[in-house]
Structures are given as structure tokens and as C-alpha cells.
Coordinates of C-alpha atoms in Angstrom, one line a residue:
Chain A
M356 CA -8.5 -20.8 -21.7
I357 CA -10.5 -21.0 -18.5
K358 CA -11.6 -24.4 -17.2
I359 CA -13.7 -24.7 -14.1
R360 CA -14.6 -28.1 -12.6
D361 CA -16.7 -28.8 -9.4
L362 CA -16.1 -25.4 -8.0
K363 CA -17.6 -24.7 -4.6
R364 CA -17.1 -21.9 -2.2
N365 CA -19.2 -21.4 0.8
F366 CA -19.6 -17.9 2.3
Q367 CA -20.9 -18.5 5.7
E368 CA -21.1 -14.8 6.5
Y369 CA -23.7 -14.3 3.7
D370 CA -25.2 -17.8 4.0
F371 CA -24.4 -18.2 0.3
E372 CA -22.7 -20.7 -1.9
I373 CA -21.0 -20.4 -5.2
N374 CA -21.3 -23.6 -7.2
C375 CA -20.0 -24.3 -10.7
Q376 CA -19.9 -27.9 -12.0
N377 CA -18.5 -27.3 -15.4
L378 CA -17.5 -24.2 -17.3
T379 CA -15.0 -24.0 -20.1
V380 CA -14.1 -20.8 -22.0
D381 CA -12.0 -21.4 -25.0
T382 CA -8.9 -19.3 -25.8
G383 CA -9.8 -16.1 -27.6
T384 CA -13.5 -16.2 -27.0
V385 CA -15.9 -14.2 -24.8
C386 CA -18.1 -16.0 -22.3
G387 CA -21.0 -14.2 -20.7
V388 CA -22.4 -15.1 -17.3
C389 CA -25.7 -13.4 -16.7
G390 CA -27.5 -13.0 -13.5
R391 CA -29.7 -10.8 -11.4
T392 CA -28.5 -8.5 -8.7
A393 CA -27.2 -10.5 -5.7
S394 CA -27.1 -13.7 -7.7
G395 CA -23.3 -14.1 -6.8
K396 CA -21.7 -12.7 -9.9
T397 CA -19.1 -10.6 -8.0
L398 CA -18.2 -13.4 -5.6
F399 CA -17.8 -15.8 -8.6
S400 CA -15.6 -13.3 -10.4
Q401 CA -13.5 -12.9 -7.3
V402 CA -13.0 -16.6 -6.9
V403 CA -12.1 -17.2 -10.6
S404 CA -9.7 -14.2 -10.6
G405 CA -7.9 -15.5 -7.5
V406 CA -8.9 -12.6 -5.2
I407 CA -10.8 -15.1 -3.0
K408 CA -8.4 -18.0 -2.5
K409 CA -10.1 -20.8 -0.7
Y410 CA -12.4 -23.0 -2.7
S411 CA -12.9 -26.7 -3.6
G412 CA -12.7 -28.0 -7.1
S413 CA -10.4 -26.7 -9.8
I414 CA -9.9 -23.5 -11.8
E415 CA -7.4 -23.8 -14.6
I416 CA -6.1 -20.7 -16.4
G417 CA -4.3 -21.7 -19.6
M418 CA -3.9 -25.3 -18.6
T419 CA -2.4 -24.4 -15.3
E420 CA -4.1 -24.5 -11.9
L421 CA -4.9 -21.0 -10.5
S422 CA -2.3 -19.8 -8.1
S423 CA -0.8 -16.6 -6.9
T424 CA 2.1 -16.9 -9.3
Y425 CA -0.4 -16.6 -12.2
R426 CA -1.6 -13.1 -11.2
R427 CA 0.3 -11.7 -14.2
K428 CA -1.9 -13.8 -16.5
I429 CA -5.2 -12.4 -15.2
G430 CA -6.7 -9.0 -15.8
Y431 CA -9.6 -8.4 -13.4
L432 CA -12.1 -5.5 -13.8
P433 CA -14.2 -5.4 -10.6
F434 CA -17.4 -3.6 -10.2
K435 CA -16.1 -1.2 -7.6
N436 CA -13.3 1.3 -8.2
I437 CA -10.0 -0.1 -6.9
L438 CA -7.9 2.6 -8.4
Y439 CA -6.3 5.4 -6.4
N440 CA -8.5 8.5 -6.9
D441 CA -5.7 10.9 -6.0
L442 CA -3.4 9.6 -8.7
T443 CA -3.5 10.7 -12.4
L444 CA -4.1 8.0 -15.0
K445 CA -0.4 8.2 -16.0
E446 CA 0.8 7.8 -12.4
M447 CA -1.6 4.9 -11.9
S448 CA -0.6 3.2 -15.1
L449 CA 3.2 3.6 -14.6
F450 CA 2.8 2.3 -11.1
L451 CA 1.0 -0.8 -12.3
L452 CA 3.4 -1.4 -15.2
T453 CA 6.3 -1.4 -12.7
Q454 CA 4.5 -3.9 -10.5
Y455 CA 3.9 -6.2 -13.4
K456 CA 7.5 -5.8 -14.6
V457 CA 6.4 -4.3 -17.9
P458 CA 8.7 -1.5 -19.3
E459 CA 7.3 2.0 -18.6
S460 CA 8.1 2.9 -22.2
E461 CA 5.1 0.8 -23.3
F462 CA 2.7 3.2 -21.6
G463 CA 2.5 5.4 -24.8
L464 CA 1.9 2.4 -27.0
K465 CA -0.8 1.1 -24.7
I466 CA -2.6 4.5 -24.7
E467 CA -2.4 4.7 -28.5
W468 CA -3.8 1.1 -28.8
F469 CA -6.6 1.7 -26.4
S470 CA -7.6 5.0 -28.0
Q471 CA -9.0 3.2 -31.1
F472 CA -11.9 2.2 -28.8
Y473 CA -12.2 5.2 -26.7
D474 CA -9.9 8.3 -26.7
I475 CA -8.3 8.4 -23.3
K476 CA -5.3 10.6 -24.3
D477 CA -7.0 13.7 -22.8
F478 CA -7.3 11.9 -19.4
V479 CA -3.7 11.0 -19.0
E480 CA -2.8 13.8 -16.7
R481 CA -6.1 14.0 -15.0
R482 CA -6.7 12.6 -11.5
I483 CA -9.0 9.5 -11.5
S484 CA -11.3 11.3 -9.0
S485 CA -12.1 13.9 -11.7
L486 CA -13.5 11.3 -14.2
S487 CA -17.2 10.6 -14.8
D488 CA -18.6 7.1 -14.2
G489 CA -18.4 6.3 -17.9
Q490 CA -14.9 7.6 -18.4
L491 CA -13.9 5.7 -15.3
Q492 CA -15.3 2.4 -16.7
Y493 CA -13.1 2.9 -19.8
I494 CA -10.1 3.6 -17.6
K495 CA -10.8 0.5 -15.7
Y496 CA -10.7 -1.5 -18.9
F497 CA -7.4 0.1 -19.9
I498 CA -5.9 -0.6 -16.5
S499 CA -7.0 -4.2 -16.4
L500 CA -5.4 -4.8 -19.8
I501 CA -2.2 -2.8 -19.1
H502 CA -0.1 -5.9 -18.4
S503 CA -1.3 -7.8 -21.5
P504 CA -3.1 -10.6 -19.5
S505 CA -4.2 -13.8 -21.2
V506 CA -7.5 -13.8 -19.4
L507 CA -9.8 -10.9 -18.7
I508 CA -12.5 -11.2 -16.1
I509 CA -15.0 -8.4 -15.9
D510 CA -17.7 -7.8 -13.3
E511 CA -20.4 -5.7 -14.9
P512 CA -18.7 -4.7 -18.2
F513 CA -21.4 -2.1 -19.0
N514 CA -21.5 -0.3 -15.7
G515 CA -21.7 3.4 -16.2
L516 CA -21.8 3.1 -20.0
G517 CA -24.5 4.3 -22.3
D518 CA -26.2 2.1 -25.0
E519 CA -23.8 3.5 -27.7
S520 CA -20.8 2.4 -25.7
V521 CA -21.8 -1.3 -26.0
D522 CA -20.4 -1.2 -29.5
H523 CA -17.0 0.1 -28.1
V524 CA -17.0 -2.8 -25.7
R525 CA -17.8 -5.3 -28.4
S526 CA -15.0 -4.0 -30.6
L527 CA -12.6 -4.1 -27.6
F528 CA -13.6 -7.7 -26.9
E529 CA -13.1 -8.6 -30.6
E530 CA -9.7 -7.0 -30.6
V531 CA -8.5 -8.7 -27.4
N532 CA -9.9 -12.0 -28.7
R533 CA -7.8 -11.6 -31.8
K534 CA -4.7 -11.3 -29.5
G535 CA -5.7 -14.6 -27.8
V536 CA -7.2 -13.1 -24.7
T537 CA -10.0 -15.1 -23.1
V538 CA -12.8 -13.0 -21.7
L539 CA -15.3 -13.9 -18.9
A540 CA -17.9 -11.1 -18.5
L541 CA -20.5 -11.2 -15.8
S542 CA -23.4 -8.8 -16.1
S543 CA -27.1 -8.3 -15.3
H544 CA -27.7 -6.8 -18.8
E545 CA -28.5 -9.9 -20.8
D546 CA -29.3 -8.0 -24.0
H547 CA -25.9 -6.2 -24.0
L548 CA -24.1 -9.4 -23.1
K549 CA -25.7 -11.3 -25.9
K550 CA -24.3 -8.8 -28.4
S551 CA -20.8 -9.2 -27.1
A552 CA -20.4 -12.8 -25.9
G553 CA -20.1 -16.0 -27.9
S554 CA -21.7 -18.1 -25.2
I555 CA -23.9 -17.2 -22.3
H556 CA -24.3 -19.0 -19.0
Y557 CA -26.7 -18.0 -16.2
I558 CA -26.0 -17.7 -12.5
I559 CA -29.0 -18.2 -10.2
E560 CA -28.4 -17.9 -6.4
G561 CA -24.8 -18.7 -6.8
K562 CA -25.2 -21.7 -9.1
I563 CA -23.8 -21.4 -12.6
E564 CA -25.8 -23.2 -15.3
Chain B
M1149 CA 12.5 -2.2 -1.7
N1150 CA 9.9 -1.3 -4.3
F1151 CA 10.4 2.4 -5.0
S1152 CA 7.4 2.9 -7.3
V1153 CA 5.1 1.8 -4.5
I1154 CA 6.8 4.1 -2.0
K1155 CA 6.6 6.9 -4.5
K1156 CA 2.9 6.2 -4.8
D1157 CA 2.4 6.3 -1.1
V1158 CA 4.3 9.5 -0.7
I1159 CA 2.2 11.1 -3.5
L1160 CA -1.0 9.9 -1.9
L1161 CA 0.0 11.5 1.4
F1162 CA 1.1 14.8 -0.1
R1163 CA -2.0 15.1 -2.3
N1164 CA -4.0 15.3 0.8
R1165 CA -4.4 18.9 1.9
P1166 CA -4.7 18.4 5.7
A1167 CA -1.6 16.1 5.7
L1168 CA 0.3 18.6 3.6
I1169 CA -0.6 21.5 5.9
T1170 CA 0.4 19.4 9.0
I1171 CA 3.8 18.5 7.5
S1172 CA 4.5 22.1 6.4
A1173 CA 3.5 23.4 9.9
L1174 CA 5.7 20.7 11.5
I1175 CA 8.8 21.8 9.4
L1176 CA 8.1 25.5 10.3
L1177 CA 7.7 24.6 14.0
E1178 CA 11.0 22.6 14.0
A1179 CA 12.8 25.6 12.3
V1180 CA 11.4 28.0 14.9
L1181 CA 12.4 25.6 17.8
V1182 CA 16.0 25.3 16.5
L1183 CA 16.4 29.0 16.0
Y1184 CA 14.9 29.8 19.4
S1185 CA 16.8 27.2 21.4
G1186 CA 20.0 28.2 19.5
G1187 CA 19.5 31.7 20.8
V1188 CA 18.9 30.5 24.4
I1189 CA 21.9 28.2 24.4
K1190 CA 24.3 30.8 23.1
A1191 CA 22.9 33.4 25.5
E1192 CA 23.3 31.1 28.6
S1193 CA 26.9 29.9 28.9
G1194 CA 26.9 27.4 26.0
S1195 CA 30.0 25.6 27.3
D1196 CA 28.2 24.3 30.4
I1197 CA 28.1 20.5 29.8
S1198 CA 25.2 19.7 32.1
R1199 CA 23.1 22.5 30.3
Q1200 CA 24.0 20.9 26.9
F1201 CA 22.9 17.5 28.2
N1202 CA 19.5 19.0 29.2
F1203 CA 19.1 20.6 25.7
M1204 CA 20.1 17.3 24.0
Q1205 CA 17.5 15.4 26.0
N1206 CA 14.9 18.0 25.1
Y1207 CA 15.8 17.6 21.4
V1208 CA 15.4 13.9 21.6
L1209 CA 12.1 14.2 23.4
I1210 CA 10.9 16.6 20.7
F1211 CA 12.2 14.1 18.1
Y1212 CA 9.4 11.7 19.0
F1213 CA 6.7 14.3 18.2
P1214 CA 7.1 14.3 14.4
L1215 CA 7.7 10.6 14.4
V1216 CA 4.4 9.9 16.1
L1217 CA 2.7 12.5 14.0
V1218 CA 3.9 10.9 10.7
N1219 CA 2.6 7.6 11.9
I1220 CA -0.8 9.1 12.6
L1221 CA -0.8 10.8 9.2
N1222 CA 0.2 7.5 7.6
L1223 CA -2.8 5.7 9.2
S1224 CA -5.2 8.5 8.6
F1225 CA -4.4 9.6 5.1
S1226 CA -2.4 6.8 3.5
L1227 CA -3.6 3.5 4.8
S1228 CA -7.2 4.6 4.7
K1229 CA -6.8 5.2 0.9
E1230 CA -6.1 1.4 0.5
K1231 CA -9.7 0.5 1.4
G1232 CA -10.5 -0.7 -2.1
S1233 CA -6.9 -1.0 -3.3
F1234 CA -6.0 -4.0 -1.2
L1235 CA -8.1 -5.8 -3.8
L1236 CA -5.7 -4.4 -6.3
A1237 CA -2.9 -5.7 -4.2
S1238 CA -4.3 -9.2 -4.4
L1239 CA -4.2 -9.0 -8.2
I1240 CA -0.5 -8.0 -8.4
P1241 CA 2.3 -10.6 -7.9
F1242 CA 3.3 -10.4 -4.3
G1243 CA 1.0 -7.4 -4.0
E1244 CA 0.0 -7.7 -0.4
S1245 CA 3.5 -7.9 0.8
T1246 CA 4.7 -5.1 -1.4
F1247 CA 1.8 -2.8 -0.5
L1248 CA 2.2 -3.4 3.2
R1249 CA 6.0 -2.9 3.3
S1250 CA 5.7 0.3 1.2
K1251 CA 3.4 1.7 3.9
V1252 CA 6.1 1.1 6.5
Y1253 CA 9.0 2.4 4.3
S1254 CA 7.2 5.5 3.2
A1255 CA 6.3 6.4 6.8
A1256 CA 9.9 5.6 7.9
I1257 CA 11.4 7.8 5.1
L1258 CA 9.1 10.7 5.9
S1259 CA 9.7 10.4 9.6
V1260 CA 13.5 10.3 9.1
L1261 CA 13.2 13.4 6.8
L1262 CA 11.3 15.3 9.4
T1263 CA 13.2 14.2 12.5
F1264 CA 16.9 13.8 11.8
P1265 CA 17.5 17.2 10.2
F1266 CA 15.8 18.8 13.2
L1267 CA 18.0 16.8 15.7
F1268 CA 21.2 17.3 13.8
S1269 CA 20.7 21.0 13.0
G1270 CA 19.9 21.4 16.8
I1271 CA 23.2 19.8 17.7
I1272 CA 25.3 21.4 15.0
F1273 CA 23.9 24.9 14.6
C1274 CA 22.9 25.6 18.2
G1275 CA 26.4 25.1 19.6
L1276 CA 26.0 21.8 21.4
E1277 CA 29.8 21.2 20.9
S1278 CA 29.9 18.3 23.4
F1279 CA 27.8 16.2 21.1
Q1280 CA 29.4 17.2 17.8
N1281 CA 31.3 14.0 17.7
L1282 CA 31.1 11.5 14.8
S1283 CA 30.9 8.4 17.0
F1284 CA 28.2 9.9 19.1
L1285 CA 26.2 11.1 16.1
A1286 CA 26.5 7.7 14.4
A1287 CA 25.4 5.8 17.5
T1288 CA 22.5 8.2 18.1
S1289 CA 21.4 7.9 14.4
F1290 CA 21.6 4.1 14.5
Y1291 CA 19.5 3.9 17.6
L1292 CA 16.9 6.4 16.5
L1293 CA 16.7 5.0 13.0
F1294 CA 15.9 1.5 14.2
F1295 CA 13.4 2.9 16.7
S1296 CA 11.7 4.9 13.9
I1297 CA 11.4 1.9 11.6
S1298 CA 10.1 -0.3 14.3
L1299 CA 7.5 2.2 15.4
C1300 CA 6.3 2.7 11.8
T1301 CA 6.2 -1.1 11.4
F1302 CA 4.3 -1.5 14.6
T1303 CA 1.6 1.1 13.8
V1304 CA 1.0 -0.4 10.3
Y1305 CA 0.9 -3.9 11.8
Y1306 CA -1.5 -2.8 14.6
A1307 CA -3.8 -1.0 12.1
V1308 CA -4.0 -4.0 9.7
C1309 CA -4.5 -6.5 12.5
F1310 CA -6.8 -4.6 14.9
F1311 CA -8.6 -2.0 12.9
D1312 CA -11.6 -2.7 10.7
G1313 CA -10.4 -3.4 7.2
D1314 CA -13.9 -3.3 5.8
S1315 CA -14.3 0.3 6.7
G1316 CA -11.0 1.6 5.5
Y1317 CA -9.0 0.7 8.6
E1318 CA -10.9 3.2 10.7
P1319 CA -10.2 2.5 14.3
G1320 CA -12.9 2.0 17.0
V1321 CA -12.5 3.5 20.5
K1322 CA -10.7 0.3 21.7
G1323 CA -8.4 0.5 18.7
I1324 CA -7.4 4.1 19.3
I1325 CA -6.9 3.5 23.1
G1326 CA -4.8 0.4 22.4
M1327 CA -2.7 2.2 19.8
M1328 CA -2.1 5.2 22.1
F1329 CA -1.1 2.9 24.9
F1330 CA 1.4 0.9 22.9
V1331 CA 2.9 4.0 21.2
S1332 CA 3.2 5.8 24.6
V1333 CA 5.0 2.7 26.0
F1334 CA 7.3 2.6 22.9
V1335 CA 8.2 6.3 23.1
L1336 CA 8.6 6.4 26.9
S1337 CA 10.7 3.3 27.0
S1338 CA 12.9 4.5 24.1
F1339 CA 13.4 7.9 25.8
I1340 CA 14.3 6.4 29.1
V1341 CA 16.8 4.0 27.5
Y1342 CA 18.2 6.9 25.4
S1343 CA 18.4 9.3 28.4
K1344 CA 20.1 6.7 30.5
G1345 CA 22.4 5.9 27.6
L1346 CA 23.2 9.5 26.9
S1347 CA 26.0 9.9 29.4
H1348 CA 27.2 6.4 28.6
Y1349 CA 27.5 7.2 24.9
Y1350 CA 29.0 10.5 25.7
T1351 CA 31.7 8.8 27.7
Y1352 CA 32.2 6.4 24.8
A1353 CA 32.2 9.2 22.2
T1354 CA 34.6 11.4 24.0
G1355 CA 37.3 8.8 23.7
F1356 CA 37.5 6.8 26.9
R1357 CA 36.7 3.4 25.2
H1358 CA 37.5 3.3 21.6
D1359 CA 39.0 -0.2 21.4
Y1360 CA 37.1 -2.4 18.9
P1361 CA 35.2 -4.6 19.2
N1362 CA 33.6 -3.0 22.3
L1363 CA 30.5 -3.5 24.3
E1364 CA 28.7 -0.5 22.7
M1365 CA 29.3 -1.8 19.2
N1366 CA 28.0 -5.3 20.1
L1367 CA 25.0 -3.8 21.8
M1368 CA 24.2 -1.7 18.8
I1369 CA 24.4 -4.6 16.4
G1370 CA 22.5 -6.9 18.8
T1371 CA 19.7 -4.3 19.2
G1372 CA 19.5 -3.7 15.5
F1373 CA 19.2 -7.5 14.8
I1374 CA 16.4 -7.9 17.4
F1375 CA 14.6 -4.9 15.9
L1376 CA 14.9 -6.4 12.4
I1377 CA 13.5 -9.8 13.5
A1378 CA 10.6 -8.2 15.4
T1379 CA 9.7 -6.0 12.4
R1380 CA 9.8 -9.0 10.0
I1381 CA 7.5 -11.0 12.3
M1382 CA 5.0 -8.2 12.7
L1383 CA 4.9 -7.6 8.9
R1384 CA 4.5 -11.3 8.2
I1385 CA 1.5 -11.5 10.6
A1386 CA -0.1 -8.4 9.0
E1387 CA 0.5 -9.9 5.5
K1388 CA -1.2 -13.1 6.5
K1389 CA -4.1 -11.2 7.9
L1390 CA -4.4 -9.2 4.6
I1391 CA -4.2 -12.4 2.5
R1392 CA -6.9 -14.0 4.6
E1393 CA -9.2 -11.1 4.1

């Protein structure tokens, strides 16, 4: 579950404020936050995922206040690519599994599981720099779920994906919801978001309504 | 020490063609230097102690070249790859600390691999018999190892704290000049200390003062301790800077 109360974060360098009075996402559901370009989606996702640390108000992830010790619980899929382009998918995955203290032997199982939504077996030995935007987006999904988080926060879930891929994303959300994962998806594609999310909120100039 | 992060850093460095070519050229250059100087030493009365001192000093001076070069490679091809990935570090438990330390460790490991074999093959295979003494080699290794680690820590600390993180830690003119100044001061002071200490260590190593505990041993432990504290402070400051960003 994600519970946000009276969240405020001022970004003086952008002359911008993120403001969220009340937002609750129940366990095992998908909540969509829809907003135009530059409405504050990325900044909001970074605050909720703990990347941006200073804020007022409270963010609870699974009944516990957000802190650096709960990084294992959060899977964050940012808009920009934060993966190492010179590593292969396998090297990148094994590296992250080690960091999250997950046995490396689970890599094969994770690949098998994810391939029901999109077949990434062929990419395992390929460098991340050689993937197309669409393939990269699926890889980012895979990587953000690799440590089995309880909360998945996604900035622009449909970035680089065609219309037919929206169904893949929806099935992925349904599957992770069945496993008890709470999803917060932030997108400018309202129609796509409506197909995938149980509830929709709007972000306008940093204010979540 | 987190080996998977160090492995990742080494892979990132070696997957970069200019870095790989530079490292290969460096190894080749070192081999040629050892072979060439070996020939010169053997041709010119190798048993002359003052001549051996000169060659030893030259080897130590050359030792700094790969060390500085590895640090430049680390900043140019490894740290710059972290532009987006420090965001990844902020998602992993203790990520900032692990990522930063791994940069230092991988640079230190690479510099040790590129410098120590050169120095020791110079001493052992080029007939510098006066320095083929276990105590001397141990003292030299200890001193240069701590110097290598502290220089690697300093360069990473300097880059994180004084280069522009938003543009992939690319330095401005002031950043480069500052870095060159401090690295030159580091290297020169280390070389002067080592050169002065060379005859001292030689006296020690050849058996005049072997009683333990002795001044040399205490100096080595004391210096190592100060180095460790200084590197920890520098890393902590750089970590805080990263977390703030």
C-alpha cells in the first residue's frame, strides 16, 4: 500500500512545488496519475520512490514511513535510462540481484516469468546499448521488478511502446497485482492509463488531485 | 568490499575501446622499459650501488605514470558512465556508498596491477640485487600501496565534489587545473619522501636495524593509519554530496 498525506516539496531551482494532500493506493492495485508534459510527474515519482529525500508530509510504503532502509521494497522505473549501456542484460541483472541480496540462481526463473509478457530471452547476452526504445522499455520493467518489490512506481509506462504493447503492460500489471504488488503509474497518455489502472488521479502544475 | 560492483566497474572500463588501447599500450611500454633498462644495467657494471639507486629512483618515478593514468581513465571512462546511474545507486540499499567506494577500489586494483609488476620485475629481473630484500620490498609495497589507494580516493572525491554531476562529471577548466595541481603535489611530495627514504630503508633492509618494534615499523603503521582516516573522511564527504544531489 502507498499512503501519502500532506506531501509538499519545493523545487526552488525550477520555481515549482509538488503538492499532494491525500493519495492512497491499496495493496495489489494500479493507480494512474495523469498529467501533461512538465506537470511534475517525474519529480513526484522521484519523491515517492525516495530518490528525492527532503519533503514535508508523510509517505508510507506498506504501513511504514519511507526511508532508505525500504529501498528493497520499491521498484522504480524512471523515464530516462539509468542502466549501464555497456553491460549485457545478464550482467546488469546479476549485478542488481547481488545488490538486492537475491540469489543469482533466480535470474533464469525471472527471465522465464517475464517472458510470458514479452520474450526477452534473446536479449540476455546483448548489450543494453544495442536495444531499441521499445525493447529497452520492457527491459526496464524487468529490471525494476528483479528484486520482487512490493511497490512499483513507473514514470511514463508506455514510453517507446506501440499501441499493441499496452495489452502487454496491462497483463503485466494484472500479474504483479495478483502477487500483491502495488503499482503507481504516471503518464501523459490518459487513454492508455485508463485501460490499465483501477483509479486515476490528475497532476496539474505539481498539484495531485 | 562489494566485488560485483568492482567487477561491473572493471567491465565498464575495459568495454571502452580508448581505455582498453591505453591500458594495452601501457603494459607494452612497461615491458619495453624493463627489457631496455635491464640491458643497460647489466651492460654498465650492475654491482655499482649508486647506479642501482639511480635506477631504483627512476623506476619509482615511472611508477607514478600508470597510477596517474589509471585515475584519469577512471574519471574519463568509468565515473562518466554513472551520469544516470547514480539515480540507480539511490534505489539500491546503501547504493551511493557502494558505488562510490567501488570506483576507488576498481581504480586502486587496476593501478596496483599496472604498477607493482613493473616495479618488481624491474628490481628482480634487471639485476638490482641491492634491493632484492624482502624487508625492503615489503616496506616499499606498503608505502606505495597506501599512496595508490589515497590518490585513487582523492581523484574520485575531487571529481564528485568539484566536477559538474549534472553533465556526467565532466570537469571545467578550473576543475582540471585544480585536479592537476593537487595530483602533482601528491606525486611530487610522495616521490621526494620516497627518495629521501630510499637510503634510509636500504640501511634498514640490509640489516643494521632489525630489532622490533623499531622506528620504521611504527612509522609505517602510523602513516597507514593516517592514510586510512583521510580516505574515509574524503569518501564520506563525497557520499554526502551524492546523497544531497
